[in-house]
Structure formats: C-alpha cells, structure tokens
Short mmCIF file of C-alpha atoms in Angstrom, two decimals:
data_model
loop_
_atom_site.label_atom_id
_atom_site.label_comp_id
_atom_site.label_asym_id
_atom_site.label_seq_id
_atom_site.Cartn_x
_atom_site.Cartn_y
_atom_site.Cartn_z
CA MET A 1 -7.15 4.09 16.12
CA SER A 2 -7.12 5.18 12.53
CA ILE A 3 -3.51 6.14 11.18
CA GLN A 4 -2.64 6.22 7.56
CA PRO A 5 1.09 5.13 6.55
CA GLU A 6 3.06 6.94 3.91
CA ILE A 7 4.40 4.73 1.27
CA ARG A 8 7.80 4.80 0.47
CA THR A 9 10.09 2.56 -1.81
CA ILE A 10 13.76 2.73 -0.58
CA PRO A 11 17.13 1.19 -1.84
CA SER A 12 18.96 -1.27 -0.25
CA PHE A 13 21.30 -0.01 2.59
CA ARG A 14 23.80 -1.61 5.03
CA LEU A 15 23.60 -1.67 8.99
CA ILE A 16 25.99 -2.86 11.50
CA GLY A 17 25.00 -4.31 14.99
CA MET A 18 24.29 -6.89 17.32
CA SER A 19 21.47 -9.43 16.90
CA GLN A 20 20.06 -12.20 19.18
CA ARG A 21 16.98 -14.80 18.97
CA GLN A 22 13.73 -13.69 20.91
CA SER A 23 10.22 -13.84 21.05
CA LEU A 24 7.11 -11.70 22.21
CA VAL A 25 7.19 -13.91 25.60
CA GLN A 26 11.04 -13.53 26.08
CA ASN A 27 11.62 -10.36 24.75
CA THR A 28 15.18 -9.31 25.57
CA THR A 29 15.27 -6.11 23.39
CA ALA A 30 16.47 -3.80 26.28
CA ALA A 31 19.29 -6.24 26.97
CA LEU A 32 20.20 -6.23 23.18
CA TRP A 33 20.45 -2.29 23.20
CA LYS A 34 22.37 -2.40 26.44
CA ARG A 35 25.03 -4.28 24.92
CA PHE A 36 25.04 -2.57 21.68
CA MET A 37 24.79 1.16 22.85
CA PRO A 38 28.33 1.52 24.67
CA ARG A 39 29.89 0.16 21.61
CA ARG A 40 28.49 1.99 18.66
CA GLY A 41 31.15 4.27 18.86
CA GLU A 42 33.44 1.52 17.21
CA LEU A 43 31.70 2.64 14.08
CA ARG A 44 33.45 5.16 12.33
CA SER A 45 31.31 5.83 9.08
CA VAL A 46 27.86 5.94 10.91
CA SER A 47 25.71 7.36 7.79
CA ASP A 48 23.36 9.77 10.24
CA GLY A 49 23.06 8.45 13.62
CA VAL A 50 19.64 7.24 13.20
CA LEU A 51 18.94 3.74 15.56
CA TYR A 52 17.32 0.78 13.87
CA SER A 53 15.32 -1.65 15.94
CA LEU A 54 14.90 -4.53 13.43
CA GLU A 55 12.85 -7.87 13.22
CA VAL A 56 13.83 -10.66 11.25
CA TYR A 57 11.36 -13.40 10.90
CA ASP A 58 11.80 -16.85 9.56
CA GLY A 59 9.48 -16.11 6.33
CA LEU A 60 6.15 -15.06 6.05
CA ASP A 61 4.38 -17.88 7.83
CA HIS A 62 5.48 -16.67 11.30
CA PHE A 63 2.36 -14.33 10.65
CA ALA A 64 -0.10 -17.15 9.71
CA VAL A 65 -1.38 -17.83 13.27
CA PHE A 66 -0.44 -15.62 16.21
CA ASP A 67 2.20 -17.34 18.69
CA PRO A 68 3.71 -14.91 21.28
CA ALA A 69 6.28 -17.38 22.01
CA ARG A 70 7.39 -17.67 18.20
CA GLU A 71 11.07 -16.77 17.90
CA PHE A 72 12.65 -14.06 15.68
CA THR A 73 15.98 -12.25 15.24
CA LYS A 74 16.02 -8.86 17.22
CA TRP A 75 18.71 -6.41 15.83
CA ALA A 76 19.86 -3.31 17.16
CA ALA A 77 21.87 -1.41 14.64
CA VAL A 78 22.92 1.76 12.84
CA GLU A 79 23.51 2.34 9.13
CA VAL A 80 26.67 2.48 7.82
CA GLU A 81 28.94 3.36 4.79
CA GLU A 82 30.13 0.46 2.71
CA GLN A 83 33.60 0.63 3.85
CA GLU A 84 33.17 -0.03 7.31
CA ALA A 85 34.59 -2.74 8.78
CA VAL A 86 32.17 -5.09 10.84
CA PRO A 87 33.99 -5.31 14.58
CA ASP A 88 34.19 -8.49 16.72
CA GLY A 89 31.01 -9.55 18.33
CA MET A 90 29.19 -7.04 16.02
CA SER A 91 27.02 -8.69 12.63
CA GLU A 92 26.16 -7.01 9.56
CA LEU A 93 22.72 -6.98 8.11
CA ARG A 94 21.84 -5.80 4.37
CA VAL A 95 17.85 -4.27 3.98
CA PRO A 96 17.36 -5.27 0.53
CA ASP A 97 15.41 -2.57 -1.19
CA GLY A 98 11.60 -2.57 -1.48
CA ARG A 99 8.22 -0.86 -0.36
CA TYR A 100 7.07 0.17 3.09
CA ALA A 101 4.38 1.27 4.75
CA VAL A 102 5.61 4.15 7.27
CA PHE A 103 3.71 4.82 10.35
CA LEU A 104 4.75 7.63 12.80
CA TYR A 105 4.22 6.52 15.99
CA ARG A 106 3.65 9.29 18.94
CA GLY A 107 3.78 8.03 22.67
CA PRO A 108 5.80 6.00 25.07
CA ALA A 109 7.78 3.11 23.61
CA SER A 110 5.87 0.93 26.08
CA LYS A 111 2.46 1.60 24.47
CA GLY A 112 3.53 0.97 21.02
CA ALA A 113 1.96 -2.49 20.87
CA ASP A 114 -1.39 -0.87 19.99
CA LEU A 115 -0.10 0.82 16.93
CA TYR A 116 1.23 -2.91 15.62
CA ARG A 117 -1.92 -4.54 16.70
CA TYR A 118 -3.68 -1.42 14.81
CA ILE A 119 -1.37 -2.13 11.69
CA PHE A 120 -1.60 -5.98 11.23
CA THR A 121 -5.37 -6.24 12.19
CA GLN A 122 -6.89 -3.57 10.99
CA TRP A 123 -4.80 -1.40 8.51
CA LEU A 124 -2.98 -4.15 6.24
CA PRO A 125 -6.09 -6.53 5.89
CA GLY A 126 -7.92 -3.65 4.32
CA SER A 127 -5.23 -1.56 2.76
CA GLY A 128 -4.93 -3.55 -0.64
CA TYR A 129 -1.37 -4.64 0.46
CA SER A 130 -0.24 -8.01 1.64
CA LEU A 131 2.98 -8.50 3.96
CA ASP A 132 6.53 -8.96 2.38
CA ASP A 133 9.17 -10.94 3.56
CA ARG A 134 11.94 -8.64 4.21
CA PRO A 135 13.09 -6.77 7.78
CA HIS A 136 10.67 -4.89 9.61
CA PHE A 137 11.98 -2.08 11.82
CA ALA A 138 11.65 0.81 14.04
CA ARG A 139 13.68 4.21 12.52
CA MET A 140 14.69 6.60 16.08
CA ASP A 141 16.02 10.02 15.15
CA GLU A 142 16.20 12.87 17.51
CA ARG A 143 12.60 12.99 18.20
CA TYR A 144 12.94 9.26 19.94
CA ARG A 145 12.77 9.67 23.59
CA GLY A 146 11.95 6.65 24.98
CA GLU A 147 8.90 6.31 27.42
CA ALA A 148 8.46 10.54 26.95
CA GLU A 149 4.80 10.94 25.96
CA ASP A 150 6.05 13.48 22.94
CA SER A 151 8.63 10.61 21.95
CA GLU A 152 8.27 9.85 18.18
CA GLU A 153 9.47 6.66 15.76
CA GLU A 154 9.02 5.36 12.62
CA ILE A 155 7.36 2.04 12.22
CA TRP A 156 8.36 0.75 8.67
CA VAL A 157 6.38 -2.57 7.44
CA PRO A 158 7.36 -4.19 4.08
CA VAL A 159 4.73 -4.58 1.77
CA ARG A 160 3.67 -5.14 -1.86
#
C-alpha cells in the first residue's frame, strides 16, 4: 500500500453528537451509531450533512506502545452552526484548528484497518511529520456506503 495524503490546514469547527469510552478490543462503534443516527434529526442547523466518526485519545502517549485494550473516547457526530443548542443526551465537541494528513480510503469499512496500519507504521514515520494531540476523524459524505466495495471516506490524522 502506498497512498499519499493531502496535507490540509483547517479552522476550528463545532460538532454535536454522542460519545463513549471504548478500546479496539471492546469496539462498540456500531452501537454508538445506532444510538446517534435516529436522533440526528433533532439538530436543526447541520452544516452539510457529513457524518464524523472521531477518536479522542488521552494524549500522545496513547501511541507510545500499541495496546488494543487501551481506551479512548469515540464520537458519532455532525457539524453544526454556532447557535445550535445541545439536545439532552448529546454533547458538543470543538475540533481545534490545525494541520491534517487527509487520506482517501476506498473499500468496505471493515477493511479500513489496513489503511490505519499503513498510516502509523509506514507513512507517518517516513513523512517528516509527527502526530499532533487533536482528534482523529473519518469524514463520511454521500460517497460512504458502509461495506460496499466502492465506498469512500476521508481519514483525517492530525499532524505537525
């Protein structure tokens, strides 16, 4: 695998959604999305309809040694305008401005781990960039089709 990302610098933006603690071993992402999706219609000022699947780690030491049982906070969210109120049972997350390496992933969602392995074991060490302590996220628009072979999503990795 040899995918080169686009490096983008973005302004801060606001998300509303639901979150939970999980690990790679105890991955409850599907349950999180099943809770969030029926309620996303409660949000009236969704910016563009794009879905965000985010990981917020407890600092850069999370990556010092690979431990699939180590927990992080997983989010299912959408971008909203500033005036949007946060409904009961949901929370707000502000993604700070910064630089990201943006990878386009094509293929079934269940095979995405191969891209992440490539990013962290091959691309990042040889890129001249280092990981930054900001949320990591997948941005899923109308091209995202779950397990379909032609599904596409953007993988955003914070770098400096």
